[in-house]
Backbone as a chain_set.jsonl record, in Angstrom:
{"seq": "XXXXXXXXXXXXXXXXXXXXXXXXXXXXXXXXXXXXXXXXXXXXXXXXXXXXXXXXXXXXXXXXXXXXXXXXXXXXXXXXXXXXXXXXXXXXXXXXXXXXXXXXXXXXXXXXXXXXXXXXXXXXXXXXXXXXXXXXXXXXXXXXXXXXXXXXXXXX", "coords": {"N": [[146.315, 147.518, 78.435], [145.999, 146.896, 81.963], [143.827, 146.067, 84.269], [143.603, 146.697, 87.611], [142.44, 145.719, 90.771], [140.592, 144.472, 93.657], [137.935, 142.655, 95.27], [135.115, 142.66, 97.21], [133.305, 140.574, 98.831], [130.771, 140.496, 100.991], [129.108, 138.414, 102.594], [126.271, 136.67, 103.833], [126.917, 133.6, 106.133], [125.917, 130.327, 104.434], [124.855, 128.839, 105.465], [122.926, 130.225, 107.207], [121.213, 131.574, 105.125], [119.988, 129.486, 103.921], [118.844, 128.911, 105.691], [117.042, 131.023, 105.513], [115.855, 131.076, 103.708], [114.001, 128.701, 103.857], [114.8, 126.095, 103.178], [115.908, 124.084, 104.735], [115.973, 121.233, 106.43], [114.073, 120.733, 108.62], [112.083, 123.302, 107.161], [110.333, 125.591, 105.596], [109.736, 124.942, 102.28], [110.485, 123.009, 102.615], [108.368, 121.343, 104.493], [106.229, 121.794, 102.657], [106.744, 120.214, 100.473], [106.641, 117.813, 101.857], [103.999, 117.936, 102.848], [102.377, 117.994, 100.441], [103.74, 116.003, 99.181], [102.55, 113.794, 101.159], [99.591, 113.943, 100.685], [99.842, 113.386, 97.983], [100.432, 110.399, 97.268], [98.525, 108.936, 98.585], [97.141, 107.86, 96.581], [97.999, 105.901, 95.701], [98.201, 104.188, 97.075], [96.913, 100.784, 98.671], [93.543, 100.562, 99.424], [91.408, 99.654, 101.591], [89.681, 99.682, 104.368], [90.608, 102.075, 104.877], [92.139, 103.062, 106.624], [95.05, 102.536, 106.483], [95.816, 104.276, 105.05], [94.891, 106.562, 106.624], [96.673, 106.024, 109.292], [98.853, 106.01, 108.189], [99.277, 109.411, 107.379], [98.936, 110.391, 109.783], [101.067, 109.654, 111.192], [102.939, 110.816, 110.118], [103.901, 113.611, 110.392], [104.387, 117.029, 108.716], [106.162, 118.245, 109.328], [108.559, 116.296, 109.431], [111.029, 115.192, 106.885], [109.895, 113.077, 105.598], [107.65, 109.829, 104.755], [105.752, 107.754, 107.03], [104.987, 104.876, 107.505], [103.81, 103.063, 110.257], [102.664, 100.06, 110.549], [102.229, 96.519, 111.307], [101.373, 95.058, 109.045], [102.522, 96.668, 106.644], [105.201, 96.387, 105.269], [104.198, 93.98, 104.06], [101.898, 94.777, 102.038], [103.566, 96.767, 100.817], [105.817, 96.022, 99.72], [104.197, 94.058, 97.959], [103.67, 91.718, 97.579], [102.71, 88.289, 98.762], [103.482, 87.179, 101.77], [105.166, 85.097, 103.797], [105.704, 82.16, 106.276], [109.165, 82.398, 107.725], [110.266, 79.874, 108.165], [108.551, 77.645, 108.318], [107.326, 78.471, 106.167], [104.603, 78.546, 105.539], [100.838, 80.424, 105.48], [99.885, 83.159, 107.488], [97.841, 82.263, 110.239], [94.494, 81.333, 111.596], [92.461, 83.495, 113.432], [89.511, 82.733, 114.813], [86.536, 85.065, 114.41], [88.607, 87.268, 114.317], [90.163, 87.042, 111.993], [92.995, 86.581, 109.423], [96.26, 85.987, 111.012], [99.633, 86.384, 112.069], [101.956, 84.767, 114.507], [103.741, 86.555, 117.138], [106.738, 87.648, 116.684], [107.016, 86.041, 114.757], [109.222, 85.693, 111.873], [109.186, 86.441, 108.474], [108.781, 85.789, 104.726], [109.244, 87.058, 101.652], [106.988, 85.465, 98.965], [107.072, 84.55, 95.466], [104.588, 85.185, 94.375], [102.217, 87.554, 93.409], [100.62, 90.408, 95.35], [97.19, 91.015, 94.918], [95.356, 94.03, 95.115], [92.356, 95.93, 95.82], [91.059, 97.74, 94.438], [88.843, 99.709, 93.786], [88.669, 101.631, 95.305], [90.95, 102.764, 95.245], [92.0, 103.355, 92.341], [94.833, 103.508, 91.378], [96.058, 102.017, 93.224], [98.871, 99.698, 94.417], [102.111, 97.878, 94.564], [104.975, 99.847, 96.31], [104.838, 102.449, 96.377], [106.07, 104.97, 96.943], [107.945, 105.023, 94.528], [106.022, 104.947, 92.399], [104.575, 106.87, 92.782], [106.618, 109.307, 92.128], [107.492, 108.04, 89.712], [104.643, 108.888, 88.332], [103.935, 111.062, 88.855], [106.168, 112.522, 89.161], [107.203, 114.679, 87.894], [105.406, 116.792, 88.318], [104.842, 117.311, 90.696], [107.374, 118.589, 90.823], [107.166, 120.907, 89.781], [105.101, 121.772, 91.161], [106.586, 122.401, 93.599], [108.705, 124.295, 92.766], [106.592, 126.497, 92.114], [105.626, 127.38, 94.681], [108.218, 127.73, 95.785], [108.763, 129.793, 93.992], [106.761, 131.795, 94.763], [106.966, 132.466, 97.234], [108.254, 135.182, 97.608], [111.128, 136.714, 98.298], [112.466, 136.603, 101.279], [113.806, 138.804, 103.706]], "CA": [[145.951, 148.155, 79.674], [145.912, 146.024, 82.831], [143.136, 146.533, 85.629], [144.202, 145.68, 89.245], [141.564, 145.679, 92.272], [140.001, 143.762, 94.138], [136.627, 142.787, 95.228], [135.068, 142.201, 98.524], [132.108, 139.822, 98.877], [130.002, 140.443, 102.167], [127.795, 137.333, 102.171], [125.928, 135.769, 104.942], [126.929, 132.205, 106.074], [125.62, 129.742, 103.393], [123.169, 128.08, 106.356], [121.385, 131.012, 107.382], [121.061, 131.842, 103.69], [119.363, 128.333, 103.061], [117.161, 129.081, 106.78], [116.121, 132.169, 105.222], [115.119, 130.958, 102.401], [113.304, 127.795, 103.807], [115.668, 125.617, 102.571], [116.943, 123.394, 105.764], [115.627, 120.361, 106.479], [112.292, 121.635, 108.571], [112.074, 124.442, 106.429], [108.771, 125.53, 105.082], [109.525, 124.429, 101.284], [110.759, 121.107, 103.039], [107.224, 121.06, 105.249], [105.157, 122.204, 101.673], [106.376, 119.307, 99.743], [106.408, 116.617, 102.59], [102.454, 117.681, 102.421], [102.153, 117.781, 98.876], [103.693, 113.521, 98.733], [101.516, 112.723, 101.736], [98.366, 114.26, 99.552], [99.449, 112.462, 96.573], [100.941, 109.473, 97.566], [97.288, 108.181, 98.933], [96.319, 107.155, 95.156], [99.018, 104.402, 94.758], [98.342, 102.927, 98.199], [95.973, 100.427, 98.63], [92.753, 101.249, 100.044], [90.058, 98.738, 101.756], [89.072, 100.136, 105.567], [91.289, 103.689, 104.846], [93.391, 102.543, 108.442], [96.577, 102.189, 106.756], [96.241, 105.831, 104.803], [95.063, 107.38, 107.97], [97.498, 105.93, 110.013], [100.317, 106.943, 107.265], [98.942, 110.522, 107.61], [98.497, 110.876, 111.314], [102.215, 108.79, 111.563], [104.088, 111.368, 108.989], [104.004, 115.364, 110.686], [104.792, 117.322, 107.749], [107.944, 118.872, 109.713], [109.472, 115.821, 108.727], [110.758, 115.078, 105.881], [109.765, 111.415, 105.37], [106.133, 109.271, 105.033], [105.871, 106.681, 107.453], [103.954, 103.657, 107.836], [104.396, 102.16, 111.048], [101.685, 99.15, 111.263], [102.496, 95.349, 110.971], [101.653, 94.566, 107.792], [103.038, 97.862, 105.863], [106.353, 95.517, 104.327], [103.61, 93.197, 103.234], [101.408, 95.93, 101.449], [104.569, 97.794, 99.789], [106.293, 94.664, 98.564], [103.229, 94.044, 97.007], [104.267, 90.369, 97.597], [102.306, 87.333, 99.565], [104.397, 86.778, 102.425], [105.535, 83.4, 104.52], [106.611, 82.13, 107.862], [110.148, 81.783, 107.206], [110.894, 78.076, 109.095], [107.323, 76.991, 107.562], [106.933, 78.358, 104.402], [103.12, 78.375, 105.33], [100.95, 81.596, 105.712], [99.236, 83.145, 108.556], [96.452, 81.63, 111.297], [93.187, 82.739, 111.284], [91.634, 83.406, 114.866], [88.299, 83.057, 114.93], [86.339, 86.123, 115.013], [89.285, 88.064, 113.947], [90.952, 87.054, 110.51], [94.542, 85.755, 109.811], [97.252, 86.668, 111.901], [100.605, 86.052, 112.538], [102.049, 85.016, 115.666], [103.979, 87.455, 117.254], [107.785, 86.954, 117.023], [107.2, 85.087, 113.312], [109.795, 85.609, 110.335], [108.281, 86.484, 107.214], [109.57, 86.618, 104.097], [108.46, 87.708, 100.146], [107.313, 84.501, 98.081], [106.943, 85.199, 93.885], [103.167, 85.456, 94.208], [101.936, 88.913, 93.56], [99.479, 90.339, 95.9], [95.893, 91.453, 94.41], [94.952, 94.899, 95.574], [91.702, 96.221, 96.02], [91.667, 98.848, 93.326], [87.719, 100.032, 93.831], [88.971, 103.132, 95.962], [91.748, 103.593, 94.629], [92.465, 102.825, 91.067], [95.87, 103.24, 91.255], [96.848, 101.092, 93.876], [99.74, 98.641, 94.224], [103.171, 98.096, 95.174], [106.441, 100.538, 95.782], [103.756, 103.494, 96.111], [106.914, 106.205, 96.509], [108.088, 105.299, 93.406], [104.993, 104.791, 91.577], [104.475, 108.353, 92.973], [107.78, 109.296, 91.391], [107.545, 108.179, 88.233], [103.948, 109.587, 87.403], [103.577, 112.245, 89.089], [107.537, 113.638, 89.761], [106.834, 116.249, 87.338], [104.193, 117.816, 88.582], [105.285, 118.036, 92.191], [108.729, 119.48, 90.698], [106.564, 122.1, 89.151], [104.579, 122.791, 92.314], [108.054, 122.715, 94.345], [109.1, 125.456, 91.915], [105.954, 127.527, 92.234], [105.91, 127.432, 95.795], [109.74, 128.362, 95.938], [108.839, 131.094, 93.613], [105.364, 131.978, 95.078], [107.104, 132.765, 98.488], [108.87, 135.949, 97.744], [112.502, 136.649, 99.098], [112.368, 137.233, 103.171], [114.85, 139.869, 104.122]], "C": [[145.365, 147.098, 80.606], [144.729, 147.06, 83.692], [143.073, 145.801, 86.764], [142.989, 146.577, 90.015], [141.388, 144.512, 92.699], [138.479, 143.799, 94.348], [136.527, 141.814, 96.809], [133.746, 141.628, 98.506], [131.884, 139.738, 100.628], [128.792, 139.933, 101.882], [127.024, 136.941, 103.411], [126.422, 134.058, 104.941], [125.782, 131.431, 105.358], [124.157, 128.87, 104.514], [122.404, 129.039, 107.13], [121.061, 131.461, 105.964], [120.045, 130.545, 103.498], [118.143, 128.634, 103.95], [116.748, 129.81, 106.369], [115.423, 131.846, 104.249], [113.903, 129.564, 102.851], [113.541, 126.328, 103.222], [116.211, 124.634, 103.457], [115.624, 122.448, 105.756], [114.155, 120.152, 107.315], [111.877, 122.674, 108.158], [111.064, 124.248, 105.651], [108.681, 125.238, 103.789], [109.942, 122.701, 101.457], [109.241, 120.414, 103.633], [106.486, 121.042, 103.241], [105.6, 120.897, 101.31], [106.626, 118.037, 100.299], [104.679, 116.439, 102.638], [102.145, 117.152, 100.976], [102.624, 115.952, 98.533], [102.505, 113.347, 99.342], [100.342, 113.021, 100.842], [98.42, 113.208, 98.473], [99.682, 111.255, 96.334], [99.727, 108.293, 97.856], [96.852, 107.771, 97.655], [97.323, 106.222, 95.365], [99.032, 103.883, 96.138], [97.009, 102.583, 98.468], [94.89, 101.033, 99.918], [91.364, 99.981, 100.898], [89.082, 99.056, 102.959], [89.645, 101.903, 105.145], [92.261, 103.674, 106.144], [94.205, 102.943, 107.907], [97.069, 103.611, 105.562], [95.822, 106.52, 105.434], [96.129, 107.048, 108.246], [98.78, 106.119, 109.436], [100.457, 108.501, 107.614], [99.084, 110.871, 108.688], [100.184, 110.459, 111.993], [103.305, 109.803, 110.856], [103.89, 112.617, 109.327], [104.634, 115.913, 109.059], [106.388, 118.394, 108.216], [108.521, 117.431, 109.872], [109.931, 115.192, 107.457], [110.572, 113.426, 105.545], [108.358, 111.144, 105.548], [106.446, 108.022, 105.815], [104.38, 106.113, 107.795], [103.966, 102.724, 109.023], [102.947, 100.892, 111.455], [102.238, 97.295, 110.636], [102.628, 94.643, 110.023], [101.643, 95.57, 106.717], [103.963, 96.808, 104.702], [104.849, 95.117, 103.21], [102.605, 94.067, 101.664], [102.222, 96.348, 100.106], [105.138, 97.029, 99.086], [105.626, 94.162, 97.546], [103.224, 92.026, 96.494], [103.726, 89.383, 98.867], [103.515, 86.836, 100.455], [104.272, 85.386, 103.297], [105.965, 83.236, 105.773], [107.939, 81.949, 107.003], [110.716, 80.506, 107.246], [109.732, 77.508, 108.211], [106.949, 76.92, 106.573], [105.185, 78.363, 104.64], [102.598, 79.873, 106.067], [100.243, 82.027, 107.422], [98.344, 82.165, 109.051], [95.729, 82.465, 110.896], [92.73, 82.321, 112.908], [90.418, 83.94, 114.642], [87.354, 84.149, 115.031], [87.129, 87.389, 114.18], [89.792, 88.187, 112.175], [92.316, 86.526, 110.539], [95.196, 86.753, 110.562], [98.272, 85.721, 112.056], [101.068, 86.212, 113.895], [103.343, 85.854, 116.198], [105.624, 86.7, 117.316], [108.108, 86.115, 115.317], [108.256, 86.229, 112.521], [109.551, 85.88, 109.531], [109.368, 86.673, 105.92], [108.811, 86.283, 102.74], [108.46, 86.223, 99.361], [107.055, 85.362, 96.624], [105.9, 85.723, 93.825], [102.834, 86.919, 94.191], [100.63, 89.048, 94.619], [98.372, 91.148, 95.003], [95.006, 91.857, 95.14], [93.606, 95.112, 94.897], [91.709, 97.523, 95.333], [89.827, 99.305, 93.142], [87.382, 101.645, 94.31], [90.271, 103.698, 95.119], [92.776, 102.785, 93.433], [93.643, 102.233, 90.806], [96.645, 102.712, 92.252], [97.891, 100.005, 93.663], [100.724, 98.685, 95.395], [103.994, 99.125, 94.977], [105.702, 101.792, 95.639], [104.344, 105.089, 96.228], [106.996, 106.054, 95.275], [107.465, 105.391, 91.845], [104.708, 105.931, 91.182], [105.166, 109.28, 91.916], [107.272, 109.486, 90.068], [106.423, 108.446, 87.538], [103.792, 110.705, 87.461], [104.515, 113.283, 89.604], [107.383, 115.094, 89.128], [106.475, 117.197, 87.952], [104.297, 118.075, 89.95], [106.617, 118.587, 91.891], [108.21, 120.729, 90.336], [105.708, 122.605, 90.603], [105.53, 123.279, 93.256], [108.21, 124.666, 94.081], [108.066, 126.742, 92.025], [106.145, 127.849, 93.458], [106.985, 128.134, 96.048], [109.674, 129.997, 95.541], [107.844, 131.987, 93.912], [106.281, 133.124, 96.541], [107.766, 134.009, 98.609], [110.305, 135.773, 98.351], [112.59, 136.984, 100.576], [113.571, 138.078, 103.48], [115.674, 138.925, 105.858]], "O": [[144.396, 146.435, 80.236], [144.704, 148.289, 83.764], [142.653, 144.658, 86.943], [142.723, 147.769, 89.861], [141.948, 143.532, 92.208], [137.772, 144.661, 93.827], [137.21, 140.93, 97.327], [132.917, 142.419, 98.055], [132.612, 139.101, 101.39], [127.814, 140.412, 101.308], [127.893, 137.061, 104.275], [126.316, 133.36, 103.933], [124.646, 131.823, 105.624], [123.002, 128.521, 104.273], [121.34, 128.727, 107.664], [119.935, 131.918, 106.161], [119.145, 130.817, 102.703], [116.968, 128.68, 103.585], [115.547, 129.733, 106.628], [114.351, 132.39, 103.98], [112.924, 129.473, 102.11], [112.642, 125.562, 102.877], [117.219, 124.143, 102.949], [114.538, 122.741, 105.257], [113.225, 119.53, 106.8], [111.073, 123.184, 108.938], [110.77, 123.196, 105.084], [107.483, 125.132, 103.524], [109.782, 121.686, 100.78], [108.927, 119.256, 103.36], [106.374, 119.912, 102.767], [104.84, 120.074, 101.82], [106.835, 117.099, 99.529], [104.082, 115.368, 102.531], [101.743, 116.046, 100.615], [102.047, 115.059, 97.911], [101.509, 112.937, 98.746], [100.12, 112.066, 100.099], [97.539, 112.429, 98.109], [99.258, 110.793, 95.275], [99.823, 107.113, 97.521], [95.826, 107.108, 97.801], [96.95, 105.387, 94.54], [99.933, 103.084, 96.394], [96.079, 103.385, 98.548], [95.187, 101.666, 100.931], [90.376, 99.741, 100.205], [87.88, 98.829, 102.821], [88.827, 102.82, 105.205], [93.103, 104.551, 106.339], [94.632, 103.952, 108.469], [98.228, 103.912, 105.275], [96.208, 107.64, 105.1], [96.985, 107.624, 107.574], [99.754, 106.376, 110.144], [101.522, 108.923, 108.065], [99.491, 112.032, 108.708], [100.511, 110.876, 113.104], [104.5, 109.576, 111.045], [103.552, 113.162, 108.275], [105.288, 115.139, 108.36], [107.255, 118.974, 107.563], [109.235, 117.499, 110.872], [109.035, 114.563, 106.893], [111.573, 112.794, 105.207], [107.699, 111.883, 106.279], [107.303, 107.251, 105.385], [103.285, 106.559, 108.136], [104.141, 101.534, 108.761], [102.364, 100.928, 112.539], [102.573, 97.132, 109.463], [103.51, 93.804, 109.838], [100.798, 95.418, 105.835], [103.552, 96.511, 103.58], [104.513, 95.622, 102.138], [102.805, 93.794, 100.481], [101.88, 96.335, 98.924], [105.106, 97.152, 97.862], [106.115, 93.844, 96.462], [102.893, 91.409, 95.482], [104.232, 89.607, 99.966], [104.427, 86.175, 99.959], [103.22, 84.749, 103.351], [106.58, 84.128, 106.357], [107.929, 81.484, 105.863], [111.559, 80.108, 106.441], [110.123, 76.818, 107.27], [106.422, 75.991, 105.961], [104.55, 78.119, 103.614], [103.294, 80.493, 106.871], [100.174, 81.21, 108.341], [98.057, 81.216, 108.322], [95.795, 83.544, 110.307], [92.68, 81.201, 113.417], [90.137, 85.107, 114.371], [87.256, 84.312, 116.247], [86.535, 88.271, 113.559], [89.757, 89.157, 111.417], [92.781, 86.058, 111.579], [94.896, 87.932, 110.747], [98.064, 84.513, 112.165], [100.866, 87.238, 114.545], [104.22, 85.727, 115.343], [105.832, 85.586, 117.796], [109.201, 85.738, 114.894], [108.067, 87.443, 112.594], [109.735, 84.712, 109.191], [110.391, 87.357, 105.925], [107.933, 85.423, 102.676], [109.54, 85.702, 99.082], [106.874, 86.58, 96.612], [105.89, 86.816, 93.258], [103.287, 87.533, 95.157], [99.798, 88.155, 94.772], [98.869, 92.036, 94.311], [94.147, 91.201, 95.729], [93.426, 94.718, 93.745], [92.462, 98.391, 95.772], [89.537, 99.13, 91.959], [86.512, 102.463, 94.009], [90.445, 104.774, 94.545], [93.754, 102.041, 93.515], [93.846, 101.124, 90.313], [97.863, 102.891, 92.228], [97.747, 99.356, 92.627], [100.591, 99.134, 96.534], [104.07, 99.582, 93.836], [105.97, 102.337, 94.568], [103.734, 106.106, 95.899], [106.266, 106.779, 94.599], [107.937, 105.681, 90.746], [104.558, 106.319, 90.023], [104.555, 109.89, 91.038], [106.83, 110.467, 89.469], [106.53, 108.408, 86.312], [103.549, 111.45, 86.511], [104.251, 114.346, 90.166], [107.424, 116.212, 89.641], [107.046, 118.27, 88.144], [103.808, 119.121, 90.376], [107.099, 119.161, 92.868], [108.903, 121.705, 90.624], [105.76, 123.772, 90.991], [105.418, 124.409, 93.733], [107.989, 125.688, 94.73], [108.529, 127.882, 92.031], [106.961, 128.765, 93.559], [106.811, 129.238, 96.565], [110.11, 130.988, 96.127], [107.943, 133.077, 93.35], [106.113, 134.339, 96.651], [108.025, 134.232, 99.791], [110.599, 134.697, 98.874], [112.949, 138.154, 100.713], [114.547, 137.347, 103.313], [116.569, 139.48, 106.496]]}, "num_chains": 1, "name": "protein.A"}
């Protein structure tokens, strides 16, 4: 015994289905766990004035999805690597008053030397401070993801 029909699937388009759900790219489980990095992300970056995890924070809206660092010596920081003029091979000036500095327009680039963070604030400082993020603490923001997701009910 054969059974013939058919079947009719009345779906909504697959991208208001994802907006409803919160699911698109400013979408409030996209905003929750762009907060949730910037929050946790501040342990694995170094710490000595707090400038350059304010100015991460105040530089990264949580309607997007990305952390940014926009200050001069961010590379140097994240590389986690003593950097160089490139033509010179020698490192910054120091201006009086101020501290070293590079002049504006310089080259830089990563010698072997590791740099040696300030680990008094924050223990877990270093380099590569997404993926540091990542690999201790991916878990546990996949698990808050997940609550969140499932926390939020279904929206009609």
């Amino acid at each position: 015994m054969a059974i013939v029909g058919s079947v009719k699937v009345d779906s909504r388009p697959v991208e208001e289905i994802l907006r409803r759900k919160g699911l698109t790219v400013n979408g409030d489980v996209q905003r929750f766990h762009t907060a949730n990095v910037l929050r946790r992300i501040v342990r694995y970056m170094p710490y000595r004035t707090g400038s350059t995890i304010k100015l991460t924070q105040a530089q990264s809206p949580v309607s997007r999805p990305e952390i940014n660092t926009f200050v001069p010596y961010a590379r140097y920081l994240h590389e986690g690597k003593v950097m160089v003029n490139a033509e010179t091979g020698q490192g910054p000036g120091v201006v009086p008053g101020v501290g070293p500095r590079w002049r504006r327009g310089d080259q830089l680039k990563a010698t072997e030397q590791d740099l040696t963070y300030t680990v008094t604030k924050n223990p877990e400082a270093g380099p590569f401070w997404g993926k540091r993020l990542q690999e201790k603490e991916g878990d546990a923001m996949l698990a808050d993801l997940k609550n969140y997701v499932q926390g939020r009910g279904d929206p009609v």
